[in-house]
mmCIF file with all atom_site columns, C-alpha atoms in Angstrom:
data_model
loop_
_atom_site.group_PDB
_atom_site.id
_atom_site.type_symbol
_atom_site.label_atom_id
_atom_site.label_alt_id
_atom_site.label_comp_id
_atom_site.label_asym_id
_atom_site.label_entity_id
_atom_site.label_seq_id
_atom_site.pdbx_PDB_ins_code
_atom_site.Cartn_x
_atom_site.Cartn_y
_atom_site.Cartn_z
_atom_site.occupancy
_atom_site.B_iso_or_equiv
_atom_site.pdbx_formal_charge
_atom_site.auth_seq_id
_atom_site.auth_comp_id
_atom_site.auth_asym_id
_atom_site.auth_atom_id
_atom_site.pdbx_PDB_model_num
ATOM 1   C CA . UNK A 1 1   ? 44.695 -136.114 26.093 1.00 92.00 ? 1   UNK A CA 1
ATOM 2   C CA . UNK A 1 2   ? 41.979 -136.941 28.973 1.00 95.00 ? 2   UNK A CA 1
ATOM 3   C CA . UNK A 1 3   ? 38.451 -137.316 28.112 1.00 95.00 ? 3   UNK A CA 1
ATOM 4   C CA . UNK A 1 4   ? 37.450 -133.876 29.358 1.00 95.00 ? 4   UNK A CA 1
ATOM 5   C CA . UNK A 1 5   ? 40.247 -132.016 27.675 1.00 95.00 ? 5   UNK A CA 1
ATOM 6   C CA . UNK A 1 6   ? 38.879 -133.868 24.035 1.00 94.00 ? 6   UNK A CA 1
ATOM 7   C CA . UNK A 1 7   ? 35.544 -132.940 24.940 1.00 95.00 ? 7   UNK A CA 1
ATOM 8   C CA . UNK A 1 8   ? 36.138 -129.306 25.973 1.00 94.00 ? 8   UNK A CA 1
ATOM 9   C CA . UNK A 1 9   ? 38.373 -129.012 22.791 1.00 93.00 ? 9   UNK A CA 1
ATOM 10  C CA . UNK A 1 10  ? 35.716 -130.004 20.693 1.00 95.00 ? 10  UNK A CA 1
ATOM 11  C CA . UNK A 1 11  ? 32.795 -127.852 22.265 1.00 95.00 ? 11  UNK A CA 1
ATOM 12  C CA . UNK A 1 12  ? 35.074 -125.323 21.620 1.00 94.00 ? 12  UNK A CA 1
ATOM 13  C CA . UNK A 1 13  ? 36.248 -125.703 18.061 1.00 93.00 ? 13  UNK A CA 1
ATOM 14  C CA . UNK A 1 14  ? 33.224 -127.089 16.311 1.00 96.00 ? 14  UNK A CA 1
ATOM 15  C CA . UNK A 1 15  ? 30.438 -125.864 18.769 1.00 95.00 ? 15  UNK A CA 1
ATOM 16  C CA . UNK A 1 16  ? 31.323 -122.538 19.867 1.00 92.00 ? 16  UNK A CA 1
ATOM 17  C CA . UNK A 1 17  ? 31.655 -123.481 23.250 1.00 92.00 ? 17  UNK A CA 1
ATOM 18  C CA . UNK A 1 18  ? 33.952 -120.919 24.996 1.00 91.00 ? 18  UNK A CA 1
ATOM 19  C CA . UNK A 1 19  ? 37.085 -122.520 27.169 1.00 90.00 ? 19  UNK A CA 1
ATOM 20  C CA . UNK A 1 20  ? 39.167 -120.640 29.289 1.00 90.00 ? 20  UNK A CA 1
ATOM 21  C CA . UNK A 1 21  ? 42.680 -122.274 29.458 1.00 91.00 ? 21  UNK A CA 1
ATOM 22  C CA . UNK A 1 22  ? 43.935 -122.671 32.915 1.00 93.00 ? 22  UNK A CA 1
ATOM 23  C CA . UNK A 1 23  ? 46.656 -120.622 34.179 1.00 93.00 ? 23  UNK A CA 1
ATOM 24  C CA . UNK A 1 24  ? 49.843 -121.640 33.747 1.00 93.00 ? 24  UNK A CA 1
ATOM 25  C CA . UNK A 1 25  ? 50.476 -121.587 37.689 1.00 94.00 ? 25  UNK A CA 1
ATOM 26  C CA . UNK A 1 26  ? 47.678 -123.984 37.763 1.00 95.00 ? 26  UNK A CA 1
ATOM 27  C CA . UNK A 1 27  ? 49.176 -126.689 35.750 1.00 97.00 ? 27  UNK A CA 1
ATOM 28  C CA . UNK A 1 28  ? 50.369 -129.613 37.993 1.00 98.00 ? 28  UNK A CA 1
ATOM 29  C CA . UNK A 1 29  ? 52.065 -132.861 37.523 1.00 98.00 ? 29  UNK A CA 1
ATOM 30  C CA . UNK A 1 30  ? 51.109 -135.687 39.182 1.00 97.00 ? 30  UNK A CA 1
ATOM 31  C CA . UNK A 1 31  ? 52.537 -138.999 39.588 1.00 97.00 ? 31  UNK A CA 1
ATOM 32  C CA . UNK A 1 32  ? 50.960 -142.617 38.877 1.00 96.00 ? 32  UNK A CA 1
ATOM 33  C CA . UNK A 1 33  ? 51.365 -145.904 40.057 1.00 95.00 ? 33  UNK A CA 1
ATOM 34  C CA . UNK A 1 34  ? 49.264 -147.585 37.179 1.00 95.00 ? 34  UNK A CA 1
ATOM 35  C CA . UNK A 1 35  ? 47.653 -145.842 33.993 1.00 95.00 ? 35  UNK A CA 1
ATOM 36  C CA . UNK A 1 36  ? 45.040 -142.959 35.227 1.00 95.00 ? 36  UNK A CA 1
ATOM 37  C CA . UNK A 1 37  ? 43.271 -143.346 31.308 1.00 94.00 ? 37  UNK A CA 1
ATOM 38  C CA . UNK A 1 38  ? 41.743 -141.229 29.705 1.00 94.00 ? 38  UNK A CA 1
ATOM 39  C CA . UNK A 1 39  ? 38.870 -141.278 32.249 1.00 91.00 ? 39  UNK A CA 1
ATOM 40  C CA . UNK A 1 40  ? 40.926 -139.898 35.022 1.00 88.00 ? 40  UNK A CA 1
ATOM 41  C CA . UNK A 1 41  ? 41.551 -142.759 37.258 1.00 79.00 ? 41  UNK A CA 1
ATOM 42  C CA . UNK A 1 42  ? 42.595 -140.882 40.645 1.00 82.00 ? 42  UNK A CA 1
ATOM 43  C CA . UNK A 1 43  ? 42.868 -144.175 42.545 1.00 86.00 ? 43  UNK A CA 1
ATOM 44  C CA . UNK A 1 44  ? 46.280 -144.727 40.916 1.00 93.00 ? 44  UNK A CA 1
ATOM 45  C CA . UNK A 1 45  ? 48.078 -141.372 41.855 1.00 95.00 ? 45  UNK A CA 1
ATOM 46  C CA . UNK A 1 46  ? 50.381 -141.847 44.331 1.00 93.00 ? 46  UNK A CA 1
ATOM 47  C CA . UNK A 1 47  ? 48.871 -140.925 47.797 1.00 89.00 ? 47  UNK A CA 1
ATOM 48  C CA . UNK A 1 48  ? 51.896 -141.149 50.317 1.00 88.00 ? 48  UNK A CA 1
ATOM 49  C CA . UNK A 1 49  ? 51.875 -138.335 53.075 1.00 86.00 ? 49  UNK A CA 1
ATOM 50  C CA . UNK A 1 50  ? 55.456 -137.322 51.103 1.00 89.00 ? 50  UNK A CA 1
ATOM 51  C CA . UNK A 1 51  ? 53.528 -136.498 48.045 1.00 94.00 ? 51  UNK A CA 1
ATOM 52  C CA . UNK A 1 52  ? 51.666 -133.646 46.061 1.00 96.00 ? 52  UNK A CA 1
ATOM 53  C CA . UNK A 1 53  ? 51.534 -132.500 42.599 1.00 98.00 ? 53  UNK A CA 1
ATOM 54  C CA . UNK A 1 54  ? 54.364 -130.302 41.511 1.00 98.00 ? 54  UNK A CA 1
ATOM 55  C CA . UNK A 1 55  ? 53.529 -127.108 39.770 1.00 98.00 ? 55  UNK A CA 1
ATOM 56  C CA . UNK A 1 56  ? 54.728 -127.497 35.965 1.00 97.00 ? 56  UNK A CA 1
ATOM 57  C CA . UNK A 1 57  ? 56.440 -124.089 35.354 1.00 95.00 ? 57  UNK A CA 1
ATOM 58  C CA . UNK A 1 58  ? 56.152 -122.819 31.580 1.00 95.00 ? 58  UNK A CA 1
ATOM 59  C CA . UNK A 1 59  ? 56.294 -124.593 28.922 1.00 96.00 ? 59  UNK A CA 1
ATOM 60  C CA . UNK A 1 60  ? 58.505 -123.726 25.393 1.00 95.00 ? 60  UNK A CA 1
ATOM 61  C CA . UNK A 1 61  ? 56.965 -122.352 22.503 1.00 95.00 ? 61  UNK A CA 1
ATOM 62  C CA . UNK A 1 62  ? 55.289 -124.940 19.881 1.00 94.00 ? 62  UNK A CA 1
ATOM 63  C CA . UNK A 1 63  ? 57.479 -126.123 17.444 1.00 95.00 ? 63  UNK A CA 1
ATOM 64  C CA . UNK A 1 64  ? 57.096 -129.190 14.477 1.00 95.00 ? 64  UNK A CA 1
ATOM 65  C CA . UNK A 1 65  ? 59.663 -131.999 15.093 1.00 90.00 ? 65  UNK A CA 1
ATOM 66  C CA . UNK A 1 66  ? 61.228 -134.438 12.237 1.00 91.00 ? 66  UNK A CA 1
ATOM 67  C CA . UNK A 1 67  ? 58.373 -136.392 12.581 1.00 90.00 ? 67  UNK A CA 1
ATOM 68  C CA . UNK A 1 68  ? 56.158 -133.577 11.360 1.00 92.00 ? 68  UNK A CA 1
ATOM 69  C CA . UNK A 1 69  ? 54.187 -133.438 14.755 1.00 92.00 ? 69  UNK A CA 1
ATOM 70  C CA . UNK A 1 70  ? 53.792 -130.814 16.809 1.00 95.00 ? 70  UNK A CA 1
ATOM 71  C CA . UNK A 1 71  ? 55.767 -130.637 20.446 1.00 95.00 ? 71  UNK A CA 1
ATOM 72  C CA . UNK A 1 72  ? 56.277 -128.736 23.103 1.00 96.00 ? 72  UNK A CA 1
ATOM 73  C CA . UNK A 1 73  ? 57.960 -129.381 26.146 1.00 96.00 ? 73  UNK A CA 1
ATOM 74  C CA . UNK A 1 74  ? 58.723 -128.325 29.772 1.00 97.00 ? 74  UNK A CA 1
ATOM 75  C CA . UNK A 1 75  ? 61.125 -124.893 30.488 1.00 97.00 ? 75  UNK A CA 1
ATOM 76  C CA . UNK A 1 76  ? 62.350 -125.454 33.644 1.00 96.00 ? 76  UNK A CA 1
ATOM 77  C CA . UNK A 1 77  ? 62.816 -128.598 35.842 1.00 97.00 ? 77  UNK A CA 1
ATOM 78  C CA . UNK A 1 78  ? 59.870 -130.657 38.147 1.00 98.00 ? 78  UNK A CA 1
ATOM 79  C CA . UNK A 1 79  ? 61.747 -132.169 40.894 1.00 98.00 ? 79  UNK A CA 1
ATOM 80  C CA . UNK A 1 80  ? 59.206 -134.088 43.849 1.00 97.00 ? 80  UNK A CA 1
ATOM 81  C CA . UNK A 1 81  ? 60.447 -134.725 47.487 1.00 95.00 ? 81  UNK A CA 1
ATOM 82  C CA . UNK A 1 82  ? 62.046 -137.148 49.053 1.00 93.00 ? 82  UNK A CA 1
ATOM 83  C CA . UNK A 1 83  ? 59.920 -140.623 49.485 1.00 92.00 ? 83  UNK A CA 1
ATOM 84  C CA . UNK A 1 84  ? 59.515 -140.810 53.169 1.00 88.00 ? 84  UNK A CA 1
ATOM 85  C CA . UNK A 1 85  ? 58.113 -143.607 55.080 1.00 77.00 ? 85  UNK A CA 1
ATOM 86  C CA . UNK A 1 86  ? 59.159 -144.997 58.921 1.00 62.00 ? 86  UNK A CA 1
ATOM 87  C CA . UNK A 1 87  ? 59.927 -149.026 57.011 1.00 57.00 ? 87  UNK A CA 1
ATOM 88  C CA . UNK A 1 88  ? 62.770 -148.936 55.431 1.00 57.00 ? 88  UNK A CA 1
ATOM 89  C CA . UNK A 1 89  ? 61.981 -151.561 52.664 1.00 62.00 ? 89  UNK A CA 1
ATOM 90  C CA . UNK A 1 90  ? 58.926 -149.339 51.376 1.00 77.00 ? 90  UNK A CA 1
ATOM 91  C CA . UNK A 1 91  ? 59.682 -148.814 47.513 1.00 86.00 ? 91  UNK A CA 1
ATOM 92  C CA . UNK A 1 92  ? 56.724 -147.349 45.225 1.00 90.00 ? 92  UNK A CA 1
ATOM 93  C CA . UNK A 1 93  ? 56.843 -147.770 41.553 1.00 93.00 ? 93  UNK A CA 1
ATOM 94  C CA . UNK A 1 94  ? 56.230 -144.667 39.071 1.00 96.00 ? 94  UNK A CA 1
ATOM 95  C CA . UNK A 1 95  ? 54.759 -145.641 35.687 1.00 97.00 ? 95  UNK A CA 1
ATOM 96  C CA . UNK A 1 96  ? 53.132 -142.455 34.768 1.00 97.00 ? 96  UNK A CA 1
ATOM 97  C CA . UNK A 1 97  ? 52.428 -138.985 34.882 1.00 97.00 ? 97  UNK A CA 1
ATOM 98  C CA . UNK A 1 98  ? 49.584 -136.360 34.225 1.00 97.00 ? 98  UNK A CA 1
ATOM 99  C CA . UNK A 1 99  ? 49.167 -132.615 34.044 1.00 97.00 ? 99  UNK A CA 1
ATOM 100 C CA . UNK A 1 100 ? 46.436 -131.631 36.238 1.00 97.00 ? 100 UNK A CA 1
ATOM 101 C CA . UNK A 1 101 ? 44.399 -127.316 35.801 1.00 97.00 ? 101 UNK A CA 1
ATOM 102 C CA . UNK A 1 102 ? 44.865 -127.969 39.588 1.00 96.00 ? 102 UNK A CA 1
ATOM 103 C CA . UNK A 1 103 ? 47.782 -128.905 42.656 1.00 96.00 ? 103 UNK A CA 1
ATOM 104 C CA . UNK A 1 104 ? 44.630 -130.820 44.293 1.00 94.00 ? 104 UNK A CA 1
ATOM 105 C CA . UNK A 1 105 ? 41.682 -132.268 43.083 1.00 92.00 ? 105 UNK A CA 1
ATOM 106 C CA . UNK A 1 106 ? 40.921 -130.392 39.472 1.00 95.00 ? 106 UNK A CA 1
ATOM 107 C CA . UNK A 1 107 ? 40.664 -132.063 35.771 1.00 95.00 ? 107 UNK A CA 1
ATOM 108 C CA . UNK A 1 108 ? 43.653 -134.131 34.279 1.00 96.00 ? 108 UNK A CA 1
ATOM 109 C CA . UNK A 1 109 ? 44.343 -133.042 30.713 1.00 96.00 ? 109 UNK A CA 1
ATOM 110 C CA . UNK A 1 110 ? 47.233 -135.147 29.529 1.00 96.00 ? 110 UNK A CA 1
ATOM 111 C CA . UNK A 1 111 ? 49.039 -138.079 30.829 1.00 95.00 ? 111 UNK A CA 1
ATOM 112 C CA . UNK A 1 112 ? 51.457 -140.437 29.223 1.00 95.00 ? 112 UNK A CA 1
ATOM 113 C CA . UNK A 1 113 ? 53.201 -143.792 30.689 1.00 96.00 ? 113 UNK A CA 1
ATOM 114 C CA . UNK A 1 114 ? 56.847 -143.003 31.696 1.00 96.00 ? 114 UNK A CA 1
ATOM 115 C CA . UNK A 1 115 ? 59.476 -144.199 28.955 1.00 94.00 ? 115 UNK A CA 1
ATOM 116 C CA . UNK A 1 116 ? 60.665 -146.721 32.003 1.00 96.00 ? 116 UNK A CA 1
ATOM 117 C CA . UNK A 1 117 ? 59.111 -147.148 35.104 1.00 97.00 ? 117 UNK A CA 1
ATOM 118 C CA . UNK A 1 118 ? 60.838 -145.346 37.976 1.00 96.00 ? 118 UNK A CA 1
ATOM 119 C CA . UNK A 1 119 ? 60.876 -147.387 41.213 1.00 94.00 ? 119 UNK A CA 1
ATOM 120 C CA . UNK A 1 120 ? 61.458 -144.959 44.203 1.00 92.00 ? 120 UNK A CA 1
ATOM 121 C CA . UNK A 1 121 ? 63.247 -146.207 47.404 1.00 91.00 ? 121 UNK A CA 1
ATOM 122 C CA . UNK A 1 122 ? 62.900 -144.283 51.059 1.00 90.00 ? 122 UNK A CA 1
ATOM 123 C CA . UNK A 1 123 ? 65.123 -140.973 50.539 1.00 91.00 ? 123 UNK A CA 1
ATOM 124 C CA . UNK A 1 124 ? 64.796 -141.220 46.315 1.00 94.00 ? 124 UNK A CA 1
ATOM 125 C CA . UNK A 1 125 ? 63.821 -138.059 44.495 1.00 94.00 ? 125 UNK A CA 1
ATOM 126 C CA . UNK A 1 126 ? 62.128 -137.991 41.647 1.00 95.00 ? 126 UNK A CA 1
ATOM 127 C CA . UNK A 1 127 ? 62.758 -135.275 38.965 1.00 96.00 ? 127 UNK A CA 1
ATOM 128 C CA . UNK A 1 128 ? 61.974 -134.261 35.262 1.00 97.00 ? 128 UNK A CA 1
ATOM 129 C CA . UNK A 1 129 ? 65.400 -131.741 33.543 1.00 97.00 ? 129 UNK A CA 1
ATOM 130 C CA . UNK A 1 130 ? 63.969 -129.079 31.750 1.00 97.00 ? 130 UNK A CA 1
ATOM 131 C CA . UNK A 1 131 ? 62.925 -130.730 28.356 1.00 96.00 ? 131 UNK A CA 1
ATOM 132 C CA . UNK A 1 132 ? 62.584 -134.346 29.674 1.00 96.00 ? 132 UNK A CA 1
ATOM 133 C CA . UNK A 1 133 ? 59.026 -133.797 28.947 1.00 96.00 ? 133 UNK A CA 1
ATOM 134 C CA . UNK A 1 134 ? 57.871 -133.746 26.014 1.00 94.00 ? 134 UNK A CA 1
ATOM 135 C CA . UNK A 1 135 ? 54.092 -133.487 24.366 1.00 93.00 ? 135 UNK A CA 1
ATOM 136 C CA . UNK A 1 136 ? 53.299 -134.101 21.576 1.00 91.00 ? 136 UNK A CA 1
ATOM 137 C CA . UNK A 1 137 ? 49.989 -133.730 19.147 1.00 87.00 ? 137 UNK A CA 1
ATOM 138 C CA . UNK A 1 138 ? 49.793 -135.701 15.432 1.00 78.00 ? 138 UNK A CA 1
#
């Protein structure tokens, strides 16, 4: 979890804070060249004139997996267009992702380093099969 979503969560469970979830049509994925941490580090989204956040879709219900946590994970698939870019050796490396209440701009509440980085190649689409993301809370 990002800093804000922690600190919303707490105002909201132990101060009485209220917090209005954002809509699910407002949840966005975004793609990273380096870590964004917990502090939102915007510099390291990808910025190429190709690329913008892709809405998630819904997510499954909650469930508790073998390792007694509890999970959830995307319904239907993300898929991002095609890296463009007039040079031909232009390759951009994908290390992580983050879910974003917003397609521009807006607060990032989760964001996790990819399994294995993804390096991207003019023409290479990147895309997440329903269920290839997973979140997960201890």
């Amino acid at each position: 979890m990002s800093n804000y979503l922690e600190q919303r969560m707490i105002n909201a469970t132990l101060r009485g804070d209220n917090f209005t979830a954002p809509a699910v049509a407002d949840l966005h994925l975004a793609l990273f060249t380096a870590d964004p941490t917990d502090e939102n580090t915007t510099a390291n989204e990808v910025t190429e004139a190709w690329y913008g956040r892709k809405p998630t879709g819904n997510w499954s219900s909650p469930s508790v997996d073998v390792e007694g946590r509890t999970r959830t994970d995307n319904a239907t698939s993300i898929t991002f267009d095609a890296v463009q870019d007039g040079d031909p050796a232009h390759t951009i490396t994908i290390t992580h992702i983050g879910i974003y209440d917003a397609d521009v701009a807006g607060n990032l509440l989760y964001h996790e380093a990819l399994t294995t980085p993804k390096t991207l190649e003019v023409g290479d689409v990147i895309s997440f099969a329903a269920g290839a993301l997973i979140l997960r809370l201890d």
